[in-house]
Tab-separated table of C-alpha atoms and ligand atoms in Angstrom:
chain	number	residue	atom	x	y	z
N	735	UNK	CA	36.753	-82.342	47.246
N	736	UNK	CA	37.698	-80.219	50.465
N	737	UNK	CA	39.748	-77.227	49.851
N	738	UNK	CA	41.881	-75.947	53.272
N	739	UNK	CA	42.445	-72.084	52.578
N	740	UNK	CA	41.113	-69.332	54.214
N	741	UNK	CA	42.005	-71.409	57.732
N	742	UNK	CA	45.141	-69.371	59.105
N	743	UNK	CA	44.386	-66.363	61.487
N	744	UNK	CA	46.649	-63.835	59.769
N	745	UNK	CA	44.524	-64.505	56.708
N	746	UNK	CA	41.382	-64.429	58.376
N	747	UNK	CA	41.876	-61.000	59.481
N	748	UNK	CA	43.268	-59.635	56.405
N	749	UNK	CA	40.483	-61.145	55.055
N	750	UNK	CA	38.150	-58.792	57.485
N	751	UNK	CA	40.278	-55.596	56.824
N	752	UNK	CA	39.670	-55.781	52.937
N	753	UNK	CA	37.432	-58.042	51.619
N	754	UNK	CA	34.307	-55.643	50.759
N	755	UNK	CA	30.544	-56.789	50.355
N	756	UNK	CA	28.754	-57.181	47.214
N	757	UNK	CA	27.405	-54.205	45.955
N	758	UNK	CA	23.465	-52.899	46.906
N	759	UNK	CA	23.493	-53.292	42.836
N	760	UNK	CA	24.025	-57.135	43.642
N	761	UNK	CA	22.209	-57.351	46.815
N	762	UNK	CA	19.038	-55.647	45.165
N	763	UNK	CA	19.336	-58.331	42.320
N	764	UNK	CA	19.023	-61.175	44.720
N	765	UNK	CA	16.093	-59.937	46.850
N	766	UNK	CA	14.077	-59.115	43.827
N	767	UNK	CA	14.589	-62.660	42.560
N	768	UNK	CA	13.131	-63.495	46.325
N	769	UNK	CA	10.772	-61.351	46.387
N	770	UNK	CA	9.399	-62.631	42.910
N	771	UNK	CA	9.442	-66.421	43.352
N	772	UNK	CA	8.988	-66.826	47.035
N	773	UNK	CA	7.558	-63.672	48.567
N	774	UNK	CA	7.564	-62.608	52.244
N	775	UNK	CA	7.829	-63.514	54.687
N	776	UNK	CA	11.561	-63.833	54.997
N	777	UNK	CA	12.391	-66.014	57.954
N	778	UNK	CA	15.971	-67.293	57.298
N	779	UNK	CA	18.602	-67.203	55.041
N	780	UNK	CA	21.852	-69.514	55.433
N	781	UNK	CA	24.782	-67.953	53.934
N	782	UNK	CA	27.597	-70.583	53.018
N	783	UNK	CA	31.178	-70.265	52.811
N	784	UNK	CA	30.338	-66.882	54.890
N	785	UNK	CA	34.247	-65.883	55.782
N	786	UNK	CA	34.858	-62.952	57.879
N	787	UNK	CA	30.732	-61.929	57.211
N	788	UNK	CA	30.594	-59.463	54.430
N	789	UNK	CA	27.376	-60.942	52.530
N	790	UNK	CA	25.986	-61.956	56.268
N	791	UNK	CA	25.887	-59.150	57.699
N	792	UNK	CA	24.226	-57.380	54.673
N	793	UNK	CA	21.207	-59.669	54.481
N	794	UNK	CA	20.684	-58.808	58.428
N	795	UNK	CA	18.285	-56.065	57.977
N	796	UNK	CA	15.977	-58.277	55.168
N	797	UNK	CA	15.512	-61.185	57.547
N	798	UNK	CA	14.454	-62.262	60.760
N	799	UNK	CA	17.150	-64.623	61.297
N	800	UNK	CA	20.428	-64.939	59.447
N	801	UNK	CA	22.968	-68.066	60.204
N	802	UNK	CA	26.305	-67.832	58.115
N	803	UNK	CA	28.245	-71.203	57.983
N	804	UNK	CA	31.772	-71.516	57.184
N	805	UNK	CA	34.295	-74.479	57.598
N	806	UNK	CA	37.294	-71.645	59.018
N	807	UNK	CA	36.596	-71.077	62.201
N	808	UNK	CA	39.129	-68.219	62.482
N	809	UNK	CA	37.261	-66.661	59.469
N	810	UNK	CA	34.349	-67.234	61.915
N	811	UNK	CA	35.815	-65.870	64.913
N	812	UNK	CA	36.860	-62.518	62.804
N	813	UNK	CA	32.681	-62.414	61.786
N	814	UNK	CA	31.992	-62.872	65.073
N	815	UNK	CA	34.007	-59.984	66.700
N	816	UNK	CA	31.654	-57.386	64.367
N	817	UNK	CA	28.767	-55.905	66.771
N	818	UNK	CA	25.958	-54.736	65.979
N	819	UNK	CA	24.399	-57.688	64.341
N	820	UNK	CA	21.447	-59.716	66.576
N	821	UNK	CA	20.034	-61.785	64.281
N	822	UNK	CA	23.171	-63.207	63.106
N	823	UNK	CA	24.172	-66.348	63.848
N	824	UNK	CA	28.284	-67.795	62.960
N	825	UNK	CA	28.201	-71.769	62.671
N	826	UNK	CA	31.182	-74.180	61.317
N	827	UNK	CA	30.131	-76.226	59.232
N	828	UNK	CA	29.910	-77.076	55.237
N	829	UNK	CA	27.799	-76.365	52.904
N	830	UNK	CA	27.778	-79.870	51.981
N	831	UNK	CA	26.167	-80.945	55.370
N	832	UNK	CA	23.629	-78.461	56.629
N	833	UNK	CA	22.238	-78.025	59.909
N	834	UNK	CA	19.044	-77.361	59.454
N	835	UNK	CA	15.591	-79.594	59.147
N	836	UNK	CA	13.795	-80.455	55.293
N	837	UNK	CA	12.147	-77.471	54.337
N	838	UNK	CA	12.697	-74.671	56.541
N	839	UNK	CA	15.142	-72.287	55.169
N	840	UNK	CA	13.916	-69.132	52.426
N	841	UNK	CA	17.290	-68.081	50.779
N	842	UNK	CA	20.673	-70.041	50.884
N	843	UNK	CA	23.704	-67.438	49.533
N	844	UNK	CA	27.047	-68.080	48.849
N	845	UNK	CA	29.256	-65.024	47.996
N	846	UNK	CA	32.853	-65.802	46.220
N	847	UNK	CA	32.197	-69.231	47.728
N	848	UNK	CA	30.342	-71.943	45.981
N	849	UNK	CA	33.582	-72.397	43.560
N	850	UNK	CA	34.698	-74.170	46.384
N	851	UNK	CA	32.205	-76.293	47.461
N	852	UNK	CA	31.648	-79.894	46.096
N	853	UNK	CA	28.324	-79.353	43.809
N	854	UNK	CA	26.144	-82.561	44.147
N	855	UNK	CA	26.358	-82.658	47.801
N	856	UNK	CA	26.010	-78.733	47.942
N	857	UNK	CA	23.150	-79.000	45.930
N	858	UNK	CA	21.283	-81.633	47.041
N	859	UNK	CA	21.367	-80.139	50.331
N	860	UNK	CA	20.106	-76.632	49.625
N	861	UNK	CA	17.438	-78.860	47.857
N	862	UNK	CA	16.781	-80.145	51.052
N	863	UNK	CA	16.131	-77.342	53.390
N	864	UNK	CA	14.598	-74.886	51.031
N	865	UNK	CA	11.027	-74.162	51.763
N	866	UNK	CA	9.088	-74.718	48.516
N	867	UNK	CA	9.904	-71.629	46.528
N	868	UNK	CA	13.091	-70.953	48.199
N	869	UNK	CA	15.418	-69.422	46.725
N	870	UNK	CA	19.391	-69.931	45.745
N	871	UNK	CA	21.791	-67.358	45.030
N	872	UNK	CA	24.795	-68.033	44.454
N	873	UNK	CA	27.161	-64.679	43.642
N	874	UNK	CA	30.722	-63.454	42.911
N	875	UNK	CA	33.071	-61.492	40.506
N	876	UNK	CA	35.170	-62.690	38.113
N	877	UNK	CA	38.613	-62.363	37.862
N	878	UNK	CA	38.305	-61.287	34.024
N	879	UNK	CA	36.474	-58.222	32.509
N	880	UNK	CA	37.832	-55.745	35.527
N	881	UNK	CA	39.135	-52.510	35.210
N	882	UNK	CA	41.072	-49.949	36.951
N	883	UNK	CA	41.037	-46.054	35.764
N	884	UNK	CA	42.355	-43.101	37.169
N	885	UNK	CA	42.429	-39.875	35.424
N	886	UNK	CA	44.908	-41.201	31.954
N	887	UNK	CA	46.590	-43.871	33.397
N	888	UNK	CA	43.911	-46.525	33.181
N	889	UNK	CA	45.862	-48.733	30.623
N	890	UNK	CA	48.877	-48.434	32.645
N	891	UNK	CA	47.065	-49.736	36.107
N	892	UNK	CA	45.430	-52.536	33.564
N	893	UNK	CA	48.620	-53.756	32.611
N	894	UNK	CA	50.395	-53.740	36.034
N	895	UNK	CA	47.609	-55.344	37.825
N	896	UNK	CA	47.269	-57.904	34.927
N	897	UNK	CA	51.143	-58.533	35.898
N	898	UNK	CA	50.936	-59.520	39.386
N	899	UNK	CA	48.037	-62.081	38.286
N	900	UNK	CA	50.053	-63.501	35.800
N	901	UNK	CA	52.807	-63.894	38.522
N	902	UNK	CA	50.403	-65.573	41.293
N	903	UNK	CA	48.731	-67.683	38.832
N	904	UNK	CA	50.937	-71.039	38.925
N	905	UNK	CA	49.722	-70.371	42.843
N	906	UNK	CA	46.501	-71.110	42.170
N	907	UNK	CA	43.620	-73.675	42.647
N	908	UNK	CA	42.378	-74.527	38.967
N	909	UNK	CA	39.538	-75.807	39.221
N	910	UNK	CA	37.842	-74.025	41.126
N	911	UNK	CA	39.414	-70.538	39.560
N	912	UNK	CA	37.957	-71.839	36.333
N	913	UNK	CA	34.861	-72.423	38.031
N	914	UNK	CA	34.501	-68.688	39.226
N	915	UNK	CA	35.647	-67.390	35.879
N	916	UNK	CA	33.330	-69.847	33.884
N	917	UNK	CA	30.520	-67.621	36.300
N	918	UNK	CA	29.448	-71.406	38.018
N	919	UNK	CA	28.212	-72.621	34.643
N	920	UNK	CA	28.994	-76.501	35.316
N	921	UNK	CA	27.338	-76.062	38.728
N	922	UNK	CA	24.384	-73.972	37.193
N	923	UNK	CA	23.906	-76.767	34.749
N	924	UNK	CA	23.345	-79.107	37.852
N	925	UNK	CA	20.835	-77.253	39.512
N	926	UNK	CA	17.724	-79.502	39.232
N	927	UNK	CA	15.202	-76.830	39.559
N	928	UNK	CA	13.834	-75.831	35.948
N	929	UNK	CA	13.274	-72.107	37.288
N	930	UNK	CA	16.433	-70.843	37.203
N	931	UNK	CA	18.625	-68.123	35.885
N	932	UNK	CA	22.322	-66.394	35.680
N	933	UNK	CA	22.539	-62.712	35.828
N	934	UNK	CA	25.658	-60.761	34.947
N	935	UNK	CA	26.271	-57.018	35.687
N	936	UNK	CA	29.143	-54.612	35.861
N	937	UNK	CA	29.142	-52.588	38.945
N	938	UNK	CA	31.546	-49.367	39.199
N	939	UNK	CA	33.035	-48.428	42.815
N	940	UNK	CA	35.804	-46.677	44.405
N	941	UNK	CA	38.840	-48.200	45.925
N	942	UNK	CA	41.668	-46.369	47.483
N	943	UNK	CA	45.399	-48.378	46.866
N	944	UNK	CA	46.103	-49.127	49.960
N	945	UNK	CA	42.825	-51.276	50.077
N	946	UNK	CA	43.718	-52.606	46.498
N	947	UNK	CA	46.875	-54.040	47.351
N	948	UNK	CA	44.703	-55.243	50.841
N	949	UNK	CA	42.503	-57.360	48.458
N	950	UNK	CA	45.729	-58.906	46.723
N	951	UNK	CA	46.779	-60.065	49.971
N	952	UNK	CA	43.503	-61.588	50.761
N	953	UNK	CA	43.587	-63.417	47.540
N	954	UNK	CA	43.971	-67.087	47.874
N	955	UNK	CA	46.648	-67.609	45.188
N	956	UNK	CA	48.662	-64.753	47.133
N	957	UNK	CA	48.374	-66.638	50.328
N	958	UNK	CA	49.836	-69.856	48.851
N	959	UNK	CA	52.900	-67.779	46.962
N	960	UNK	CA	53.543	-66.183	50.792
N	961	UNK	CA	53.927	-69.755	52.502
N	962	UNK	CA	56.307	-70.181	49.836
N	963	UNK	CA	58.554	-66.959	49.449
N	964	UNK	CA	57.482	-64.942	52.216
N	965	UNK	CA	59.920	-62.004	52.006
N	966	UNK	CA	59.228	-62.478	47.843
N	967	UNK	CA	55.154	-61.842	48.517
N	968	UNK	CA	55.992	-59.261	50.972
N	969	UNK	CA	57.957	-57.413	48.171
N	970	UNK	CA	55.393	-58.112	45.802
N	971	UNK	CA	52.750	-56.060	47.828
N	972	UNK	CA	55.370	-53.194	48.128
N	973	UNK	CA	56.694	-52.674	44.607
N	974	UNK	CA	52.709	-53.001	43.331
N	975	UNK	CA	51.981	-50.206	45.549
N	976	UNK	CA	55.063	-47.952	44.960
N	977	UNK	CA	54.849	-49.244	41.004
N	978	UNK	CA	51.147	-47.428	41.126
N	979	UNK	CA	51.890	-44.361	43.091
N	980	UNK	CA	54.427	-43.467	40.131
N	981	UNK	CA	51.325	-44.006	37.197
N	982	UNK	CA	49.216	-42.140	38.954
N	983	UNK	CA	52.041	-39.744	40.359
N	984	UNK	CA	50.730	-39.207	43.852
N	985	UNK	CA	52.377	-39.625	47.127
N	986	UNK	CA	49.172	-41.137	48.971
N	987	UNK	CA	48.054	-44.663	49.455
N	988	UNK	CA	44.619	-43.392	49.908
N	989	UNK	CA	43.940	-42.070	46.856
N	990	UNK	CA	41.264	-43.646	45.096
N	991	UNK	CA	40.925	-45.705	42.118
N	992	UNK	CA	37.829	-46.534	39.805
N	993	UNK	CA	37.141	-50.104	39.895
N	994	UNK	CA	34.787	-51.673	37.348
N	995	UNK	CA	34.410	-55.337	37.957
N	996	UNK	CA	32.182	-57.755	36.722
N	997	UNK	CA	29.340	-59.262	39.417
N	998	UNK	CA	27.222	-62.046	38.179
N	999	UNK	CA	24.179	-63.881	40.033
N	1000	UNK	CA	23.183	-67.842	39.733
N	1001	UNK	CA	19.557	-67.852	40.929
N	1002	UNK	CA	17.105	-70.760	41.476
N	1003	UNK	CA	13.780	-71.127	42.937
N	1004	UNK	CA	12.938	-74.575	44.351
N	1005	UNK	CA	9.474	-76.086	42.409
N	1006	UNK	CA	6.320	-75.837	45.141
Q	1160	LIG	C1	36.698	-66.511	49.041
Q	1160	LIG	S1	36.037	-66.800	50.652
Q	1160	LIG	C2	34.521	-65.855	50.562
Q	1160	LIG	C3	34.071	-65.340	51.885
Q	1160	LIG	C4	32.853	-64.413	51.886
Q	1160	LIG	N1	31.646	-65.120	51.501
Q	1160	LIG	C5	33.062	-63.205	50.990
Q	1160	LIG	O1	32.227	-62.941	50.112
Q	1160	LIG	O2	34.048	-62.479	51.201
Q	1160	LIG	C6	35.494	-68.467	50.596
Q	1160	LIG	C7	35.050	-69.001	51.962
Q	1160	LIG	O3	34.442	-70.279	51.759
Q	1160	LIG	C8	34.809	-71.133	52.835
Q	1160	LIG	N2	34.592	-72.511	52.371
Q	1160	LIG	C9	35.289	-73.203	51.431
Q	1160	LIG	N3	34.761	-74.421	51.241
Q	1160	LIG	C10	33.685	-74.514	52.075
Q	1160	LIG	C11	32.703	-75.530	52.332
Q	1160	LIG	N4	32.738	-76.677	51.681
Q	1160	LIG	N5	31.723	-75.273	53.235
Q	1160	LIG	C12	31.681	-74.090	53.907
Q	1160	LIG	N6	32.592	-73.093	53.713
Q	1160	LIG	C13	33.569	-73.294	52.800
Q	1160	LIG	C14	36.251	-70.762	53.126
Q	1160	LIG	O4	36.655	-71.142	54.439
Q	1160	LIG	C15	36.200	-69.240	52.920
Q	1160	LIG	O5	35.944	-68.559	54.134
């Protein structure tokens, strides 16, 4: 199954303005689990379905080498344009077909990406290249279990970002937004290594609106509503931000919101 999103170059670089990383909460989990099962030293890490870089560029610093693979090569070309980062390399490709030789990779990631990805071949791959003790980690939020709060109006926020996901969700993909919700369980049930584990935590940030409504607009399900009505998705984007700066009765987009969303972790360790 090949799913074409994330390909256009408008997307790609909304994607780059406000798609954040995963949390040091997240990141911490993942390098523990490393750590643990396959110790140092930490050569190279693949991360799949990388997009614009987020997750890439934060393993950087924990690695000597870090390639992220994605099939969008104008999500790629937005990674690339980032400085700063030596020991990253951007390669298209899939995370069904890697390029790398049988057991010579320590930690394969995908971040808010395996949901996408066809599982046997996926798997069998990472399989493949993992060193013996390597190390999978496959992370992401749900779309469930997320809150919004500022000062009272935290029920209000709830219900009016609740709204504009029940209006994009005949947009979206199914199956693989069940997948993601489900937290990979179908694809963590085909993992064939017996050490592994899921790990679910709830991580608190801040996000300012204007970057709220940014992350709506990098949302799949919003990108497929905008081929279809764009002056409608257009609107949508304005009336959610006007819509909040009445709750929270302040004039600035850049005041910030309490966001408590719900991370989890699919970790596996390949057998020695
Ligand atoms: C929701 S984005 C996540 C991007 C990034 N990892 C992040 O955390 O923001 C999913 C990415 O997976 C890529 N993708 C989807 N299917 C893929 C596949 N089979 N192999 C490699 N990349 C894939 C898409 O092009 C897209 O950039």
């Amino acid at each position: 199954m090949t799913h074409r999103f994330f390909e256009g170059k408008d997307h790609a670089s909304i994607y780059q303005k406000y798609r954040f990383a995963p949390p040091d909460e997240v990141k911490d989990i993942l390098l523990r689990y490393l750590d643990e099962k396959k110790g140092q030293p930490h050569v190279l890490a693949v991360d799949l379905g990388c997009g614009t870089g987020q997750t890439t560029r934060l393993l950087a610093p924990h690695f000597k080498e870090v390639v992220g693979i994605d099939i969008s090569e104008c999500q790629l070309e937005e990674a690339r344009a980032v400085p700063g980062f030596s020991n990253i390399e951007y390669r298209k490709g899939r995370a069904e077909e890697l390029p790398f030789s049988d057991g010579s990779v320590d930690l394969v990631t995908a971040s808010a990406a395996a949901h996408w990805f066809d599982h046997s071949r996926f798997l069998a791959e990472a399989n493949r290249v993992l060193k013996p003790r390597g190390c999978i980690a496959l992370l992401s939020y749900t779309n469930q279990n997320n809150s919004l709060s500022y000062q009272n109006c935290g029920e209000q926020l709830n219900s009016l970002y609740e709204e504009v996901k029940q209006l994009l969700m005949p947009y979206t993909s199914n199956i693989p937004e069940a997948q993601c919700n489900s937290k990979l369980e179908e694809l963590y049930s085909a993992i064939p290594f017996p050490d592994k584990e899921r790990i679910e935590t709830e991580v608190k940030s801040f996000i300012t609106l204007k970057n709220l409504v940014g992350f709506i607009e990098t949302l799949s399900m919003f990108q497929t509503y905008k081929e279809k009505d764009p002056q409608a998705a257009n609107d949508l984007l304005l009336n959610t931000e006007k819509r909040f700066l009445d709750e929270m009765g302040v004039t600035s987009p850049d005041t910030e919101i309490e966001w408590t969303m719900e991370y989890f972790c699919v970790l596996a360790s390949k057998p020695k």
